[in-house]
XYZ file of C-alpha atoms in Angstrom:
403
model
C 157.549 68.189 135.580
C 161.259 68.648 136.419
C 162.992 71.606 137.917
C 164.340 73.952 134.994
C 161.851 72.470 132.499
C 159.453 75.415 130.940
C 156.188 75.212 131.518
C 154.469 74.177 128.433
C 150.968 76.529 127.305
C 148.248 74.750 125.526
C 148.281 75.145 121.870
C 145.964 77.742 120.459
C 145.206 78.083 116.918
C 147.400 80.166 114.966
C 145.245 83.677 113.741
C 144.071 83.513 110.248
C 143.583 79.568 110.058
C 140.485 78.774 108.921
C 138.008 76.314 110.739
C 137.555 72.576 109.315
C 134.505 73.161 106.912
C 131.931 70.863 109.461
C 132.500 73.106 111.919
C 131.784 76.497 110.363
C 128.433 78.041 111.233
C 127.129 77.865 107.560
C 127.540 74.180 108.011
C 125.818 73.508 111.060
C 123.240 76.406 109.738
C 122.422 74.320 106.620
C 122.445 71.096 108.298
C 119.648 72.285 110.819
C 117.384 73.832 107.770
C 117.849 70.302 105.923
C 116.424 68.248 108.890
C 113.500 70.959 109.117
C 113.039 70.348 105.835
C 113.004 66.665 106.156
C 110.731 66.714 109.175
C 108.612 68.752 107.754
C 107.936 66.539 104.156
C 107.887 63.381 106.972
C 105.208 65.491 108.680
C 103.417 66.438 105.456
C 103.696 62.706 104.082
C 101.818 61.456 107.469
C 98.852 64.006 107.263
C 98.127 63.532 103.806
C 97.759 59.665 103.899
C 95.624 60.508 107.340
C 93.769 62.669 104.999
C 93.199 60.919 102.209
C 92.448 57.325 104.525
C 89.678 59.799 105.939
C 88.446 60.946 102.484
C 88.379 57.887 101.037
C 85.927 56.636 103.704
C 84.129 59.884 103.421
C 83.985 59.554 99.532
C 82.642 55.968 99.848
C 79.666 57.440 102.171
C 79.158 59.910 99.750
C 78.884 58.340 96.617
C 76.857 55.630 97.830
C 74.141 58.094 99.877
C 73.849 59.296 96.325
C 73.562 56.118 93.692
C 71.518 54.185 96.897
C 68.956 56.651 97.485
C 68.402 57.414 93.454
C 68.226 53.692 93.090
C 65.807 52.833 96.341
C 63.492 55.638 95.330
C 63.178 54.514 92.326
C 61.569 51.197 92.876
C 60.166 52.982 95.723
C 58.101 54.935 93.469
C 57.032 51.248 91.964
C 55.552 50.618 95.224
C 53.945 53.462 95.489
C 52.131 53.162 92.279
C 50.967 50.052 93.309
C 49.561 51.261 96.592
C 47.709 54.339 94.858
C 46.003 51.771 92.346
C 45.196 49.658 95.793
C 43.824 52.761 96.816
C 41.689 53.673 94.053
C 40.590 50.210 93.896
C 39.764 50.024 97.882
C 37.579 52.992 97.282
C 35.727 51.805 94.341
C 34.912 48.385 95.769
C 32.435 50.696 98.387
C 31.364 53.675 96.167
C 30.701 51.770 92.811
C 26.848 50.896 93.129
C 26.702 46.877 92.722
C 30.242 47.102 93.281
C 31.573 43.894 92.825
C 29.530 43.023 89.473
C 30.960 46.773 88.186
C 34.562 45.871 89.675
C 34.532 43.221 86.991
C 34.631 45.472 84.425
C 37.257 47.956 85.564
C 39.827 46.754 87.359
C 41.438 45.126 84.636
C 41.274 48.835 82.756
C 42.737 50.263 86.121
C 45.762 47.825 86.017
C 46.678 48.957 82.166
C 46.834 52.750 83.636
C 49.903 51.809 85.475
C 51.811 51.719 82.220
C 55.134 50.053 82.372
C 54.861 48.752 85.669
C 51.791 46.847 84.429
C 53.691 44.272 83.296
C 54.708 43.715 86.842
C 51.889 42.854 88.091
C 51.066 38.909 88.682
C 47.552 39.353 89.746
C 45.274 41.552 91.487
C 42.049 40.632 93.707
C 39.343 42.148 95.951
C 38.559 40.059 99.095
C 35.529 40.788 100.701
C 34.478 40.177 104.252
C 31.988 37.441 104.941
C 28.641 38.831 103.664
C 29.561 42.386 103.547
C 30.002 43.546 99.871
C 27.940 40.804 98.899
C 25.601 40.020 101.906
C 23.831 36.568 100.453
C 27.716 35.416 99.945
C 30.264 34.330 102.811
C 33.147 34.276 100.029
C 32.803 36.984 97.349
C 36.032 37.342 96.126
C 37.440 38.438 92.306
C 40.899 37.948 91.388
C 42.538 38.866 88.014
C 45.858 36.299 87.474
C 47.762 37.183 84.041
C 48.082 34.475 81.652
C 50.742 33.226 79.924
C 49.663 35.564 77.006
C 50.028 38.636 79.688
C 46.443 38.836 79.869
C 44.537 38.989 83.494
C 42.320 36.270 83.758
C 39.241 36.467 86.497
C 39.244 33.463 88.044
C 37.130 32.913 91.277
C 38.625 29.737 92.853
C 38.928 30.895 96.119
C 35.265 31.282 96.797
C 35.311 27.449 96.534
C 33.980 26.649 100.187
C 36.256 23.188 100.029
C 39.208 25.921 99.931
C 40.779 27.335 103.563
C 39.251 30.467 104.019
C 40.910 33.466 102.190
C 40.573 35.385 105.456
C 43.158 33.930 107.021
C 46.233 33.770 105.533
C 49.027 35.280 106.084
C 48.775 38.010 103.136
C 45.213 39.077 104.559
C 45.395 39.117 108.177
C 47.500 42.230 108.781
C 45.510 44.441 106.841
C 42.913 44.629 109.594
C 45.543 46.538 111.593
C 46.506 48.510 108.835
C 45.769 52.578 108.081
C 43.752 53.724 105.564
C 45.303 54.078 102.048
C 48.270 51.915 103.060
C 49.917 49.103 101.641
C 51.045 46.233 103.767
C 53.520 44.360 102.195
C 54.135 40.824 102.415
C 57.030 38.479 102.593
C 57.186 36.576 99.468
C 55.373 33.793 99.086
C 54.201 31.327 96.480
C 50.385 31.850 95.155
C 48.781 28.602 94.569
C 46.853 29.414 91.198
C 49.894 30.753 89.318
C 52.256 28.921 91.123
C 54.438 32.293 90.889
C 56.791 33.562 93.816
C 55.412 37.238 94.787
C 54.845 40.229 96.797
C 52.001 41.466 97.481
C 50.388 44.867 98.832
C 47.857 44.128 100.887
C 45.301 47.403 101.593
C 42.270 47.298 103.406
C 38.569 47.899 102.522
C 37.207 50.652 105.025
C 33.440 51.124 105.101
C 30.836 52.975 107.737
C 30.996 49.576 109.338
C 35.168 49.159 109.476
C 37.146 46.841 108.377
C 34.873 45.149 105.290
C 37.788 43.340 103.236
C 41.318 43.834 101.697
C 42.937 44.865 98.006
C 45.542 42.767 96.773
C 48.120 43.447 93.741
C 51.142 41.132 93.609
C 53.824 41.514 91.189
C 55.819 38.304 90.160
C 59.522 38.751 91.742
C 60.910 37.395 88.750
C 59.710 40.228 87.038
C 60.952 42.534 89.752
C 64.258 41.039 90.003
C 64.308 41.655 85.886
C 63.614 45.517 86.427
C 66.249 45.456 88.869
C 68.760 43.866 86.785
C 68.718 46.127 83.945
C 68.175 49.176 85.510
C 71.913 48.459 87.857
C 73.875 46.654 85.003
C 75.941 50.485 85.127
C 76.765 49.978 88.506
C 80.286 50.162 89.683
C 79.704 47.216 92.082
C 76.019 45.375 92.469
C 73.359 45.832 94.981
C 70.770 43.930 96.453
C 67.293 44.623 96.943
C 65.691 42.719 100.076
C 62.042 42.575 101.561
C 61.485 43.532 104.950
C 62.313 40.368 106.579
C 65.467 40.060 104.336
C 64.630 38.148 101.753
C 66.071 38.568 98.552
C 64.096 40.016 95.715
C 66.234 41.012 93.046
C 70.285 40.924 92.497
C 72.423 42.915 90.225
C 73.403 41.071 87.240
C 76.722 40.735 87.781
C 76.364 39.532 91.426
C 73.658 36.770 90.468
C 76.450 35.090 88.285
C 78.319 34.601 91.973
C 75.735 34.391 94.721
C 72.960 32.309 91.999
C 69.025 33.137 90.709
C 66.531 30.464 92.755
C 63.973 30.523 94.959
C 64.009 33.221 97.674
C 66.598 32.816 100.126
C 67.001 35.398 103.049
C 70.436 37.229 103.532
C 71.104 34.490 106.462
C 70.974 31.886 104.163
C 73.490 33.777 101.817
C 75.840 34.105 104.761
C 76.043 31.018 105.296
C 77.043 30.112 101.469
C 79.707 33.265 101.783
C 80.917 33.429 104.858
C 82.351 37.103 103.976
C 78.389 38.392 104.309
C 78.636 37.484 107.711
C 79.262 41.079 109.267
C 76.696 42.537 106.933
C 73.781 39.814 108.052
C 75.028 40.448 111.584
C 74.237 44.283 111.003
C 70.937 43.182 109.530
C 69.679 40.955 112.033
C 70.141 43.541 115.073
C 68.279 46.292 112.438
C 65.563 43.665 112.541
C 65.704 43.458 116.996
C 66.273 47.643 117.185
C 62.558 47.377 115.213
C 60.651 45.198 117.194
C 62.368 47.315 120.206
C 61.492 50.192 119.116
C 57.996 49.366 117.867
C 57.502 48.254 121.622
C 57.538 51.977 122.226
C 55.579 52.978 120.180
C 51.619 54.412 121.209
C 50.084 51.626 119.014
C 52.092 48.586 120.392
C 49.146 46.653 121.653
C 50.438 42.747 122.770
C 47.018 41.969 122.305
C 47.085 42.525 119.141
C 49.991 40.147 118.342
C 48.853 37.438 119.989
C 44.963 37.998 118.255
C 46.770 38.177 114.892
C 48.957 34.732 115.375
C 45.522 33.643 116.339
C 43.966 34.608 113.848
C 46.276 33.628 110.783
C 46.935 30.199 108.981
C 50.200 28.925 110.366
C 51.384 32.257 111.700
C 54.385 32.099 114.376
C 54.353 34.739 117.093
C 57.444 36.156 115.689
C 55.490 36.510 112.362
C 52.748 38.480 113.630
C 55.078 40.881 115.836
C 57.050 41.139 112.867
C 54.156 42.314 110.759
C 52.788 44.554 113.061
C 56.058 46.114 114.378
C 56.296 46.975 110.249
C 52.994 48.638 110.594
C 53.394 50.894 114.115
C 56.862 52.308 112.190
C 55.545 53.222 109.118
C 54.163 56.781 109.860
C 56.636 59.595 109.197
C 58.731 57.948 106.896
C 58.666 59.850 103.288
C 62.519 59.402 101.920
C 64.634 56.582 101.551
C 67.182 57.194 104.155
C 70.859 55.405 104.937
C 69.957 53.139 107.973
C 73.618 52.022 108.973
C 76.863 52.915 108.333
C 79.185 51.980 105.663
C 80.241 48.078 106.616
C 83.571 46.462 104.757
C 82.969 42.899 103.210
C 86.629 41.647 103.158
C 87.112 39.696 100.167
C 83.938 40.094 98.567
C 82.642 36.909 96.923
C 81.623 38.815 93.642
C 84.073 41.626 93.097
C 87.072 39.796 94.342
C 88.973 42.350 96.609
C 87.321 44.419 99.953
C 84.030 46.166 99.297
C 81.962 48.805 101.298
C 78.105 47.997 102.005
C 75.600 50.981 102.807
C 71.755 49.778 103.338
C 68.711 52.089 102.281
C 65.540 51.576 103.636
C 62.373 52.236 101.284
C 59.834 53.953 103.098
C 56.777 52.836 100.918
C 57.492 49.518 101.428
C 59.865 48.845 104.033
C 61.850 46.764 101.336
C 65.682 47.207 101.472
C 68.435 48.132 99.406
C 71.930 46.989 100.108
C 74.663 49.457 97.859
C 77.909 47.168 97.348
C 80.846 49.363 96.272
C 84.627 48.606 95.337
C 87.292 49.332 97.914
C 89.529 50.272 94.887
C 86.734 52.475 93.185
C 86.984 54.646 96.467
C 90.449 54.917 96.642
C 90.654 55.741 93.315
C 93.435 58.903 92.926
C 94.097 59.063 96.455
C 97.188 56.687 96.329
C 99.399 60.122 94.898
C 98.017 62.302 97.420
C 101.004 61.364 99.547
C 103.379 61.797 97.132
C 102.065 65.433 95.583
C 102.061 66.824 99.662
C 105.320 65.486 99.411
C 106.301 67.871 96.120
C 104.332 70.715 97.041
C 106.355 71.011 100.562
C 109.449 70.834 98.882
C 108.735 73.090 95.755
C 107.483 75.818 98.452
C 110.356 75.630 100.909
C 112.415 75.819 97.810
C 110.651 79.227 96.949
C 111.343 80.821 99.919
C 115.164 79.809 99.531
C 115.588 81.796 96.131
């Protein structure tokens, strides 16, 4: 700066002017409460959709524990009435004096007491030893088929000595490791006479001496698969009901349109049609290893056993017999149909179209199983505003404390 010039101060504001308006305190004040306010709704948005993502799977769980076990222990209780007539009938065929002749009489009387789950049943027999009810006869047996008129017919064609011995197939066998006054049930299978698909509860004859013979009552599947039908045509999705090796037994109306009525076919075999079942027969199939693992534990798992079973059984695999037996050592203890697996997603589900949940129920009486097949949608149902009314309700109260 040159000699003689004044030195020049800084400019200062003049007293009295007033500040631009962004840079007053009320400014700055108000922005700072807006983006708390803004953080806060952004915060709010985020834990509701957490929260209702979590609800809706909890809802799901819910509602399906609910509508599966109501639904399993109902045709639970079908079994069961089955096995108590087995029972009464096991007991008879050793207390009535000339039991079999007096058997002939009754049975078809006891059958009629079951009411409307008579109709179920495809036939029922008793199935002596060799020469132990009847000791002048190696084949003694009595077995009631219903007609085409819905009457039961005695017919007494196994006895024929041309015939393979009753015995030893597959339906009889496992009854000699089986507890007193229970039902083992079978796979289904075809039964010559009738040529009817069924399932059968198999109970064995106990006398002084053992094991003297087996009970049989079969109902025909497609009657069971009928029941089933019209008692889930209300349901909000469909369900299947499976035996214990997975075969199915009865569809929901509205999924047999999709997946088809035939012959049995296992849920492997439906996989395999619809490839979205895949995860769900995955689950299945290591339910079916975690029992024979399990049963390998248990105080009556006896290899011997197994391997004297195969032996002992018309065109019985090993598998087979560990199967049947595994079913056997597990069923003590079990008296309510209980979830046995978490909630699996089907995406794109073949019958309803869009994602589905699937929750499987295990009958105790039984060991049959019922798969619960539920919407996505149905579970999400009102939880698609939850975000949005968190949203409101932060604001609305943030504008109450304000005023």
């Amino acid at each position: 700066m040159p000699e003689g010039t004044p030195h020049m101060k800084d400019p200062q504001p003049v007293a009295g002017m007033p500040l631009k308006w962004q840079h007053s305190l009320q400014f700055q004040l108000a922005l700072l409460f807006a983006a708390l306010v803004i953080l806060a709704a952004l915060i709010a948005y985020a834990a509701s959709r957490s929260l209702g993502q979590d609800n809706r799977a909890q809802g799901t769980l819910n509602y399906q524990t609910e509508s599966g076990q109501h639904l399993a222990l109902q045709f639970d209780d079908i079994a069961q009435r089955m096995q108590m007539t087995a029972s009464t009938l096991a007991r008879l065929s050793t207390e009535l004096p000339d039991s079999l002749n007096s058997l002939r009489q009754v049975v078809p009387q006891i059958i009629d007491h079951l009411g409307s789950s008579a109709d179920l049943v495809a036939n029922v027999g008793i199935w002596p030893e060799p020469n132990t009810l009847d000791p002048a006869r190696e084949r003694a047996s009595l077995l009631w088929v219903r007609d085409a008129t819905g009457i039961l017919q005695l017919r007494e064609d196994y006895n024929n000595p041309r015939t393979v011995p009753y015995n030893r197939e597959k339906w009889y066998t496992p009854a000699r490791y089986e507890q007193a006054d229970r039902c083992y049930w079978t796979p289904v299978y075809q039964e010559p006479l009738s040529r009817l698909n069924v399932i059968t509860c198999t109970m064995p004859i106990l006398t002084s001496h053992g094991f003297s013979g087996v009970v049989t009552i079969s109902m025909g599947v497609s009657r069971l698969a009928a029941e089933f039908s019209q008692v889930t045509t209300a349901d909000g999705g469909y369900s299947l009901l499976l035996t214990q090796t997975h075969q199915l037994l009865a569809i929901s109306a509205n999924a047999g349109v999709h997946i088809g009525i035939g012959d049995p076919r296992n849920i492997a075999a439906l996989a395999q049609m619809n490839p979205a079942y895949n995860p769900l027969a995955l689950a299945l199939h290591q339910q079916e290893l975690d029992l024979l693992a399990s049963a390998s534990h248990t105080t009556a798992y006896n290899a011997a056993n197994i391997s004297a079973l195969q032996q002992g059984t018309r065109d019985m695999s090993q598998l087979e017999a560990q199967t049947a037996l595994a079913q056997i050592w597990m069923a003590q203890g079990n008296n309510a149909a209980t979830i046995t697996s978490s909630p699996l997603q089907i995406a794109n589900d073949p019958v309803l179209g869009g994602d589905s949940y699937a929750a499987t129920f295990t009958l105790p009486g039984s060991h049959w199983q019922l798969l619960q097949i539920t919407p996505h949608s149905s579970a999400s149902a009102g939880i698609g505003s939850l975000p949005a009314q968190s949203l409101l309700l932060t604001l609305g109260t943030i504008a109450l404390v304000l005023l």
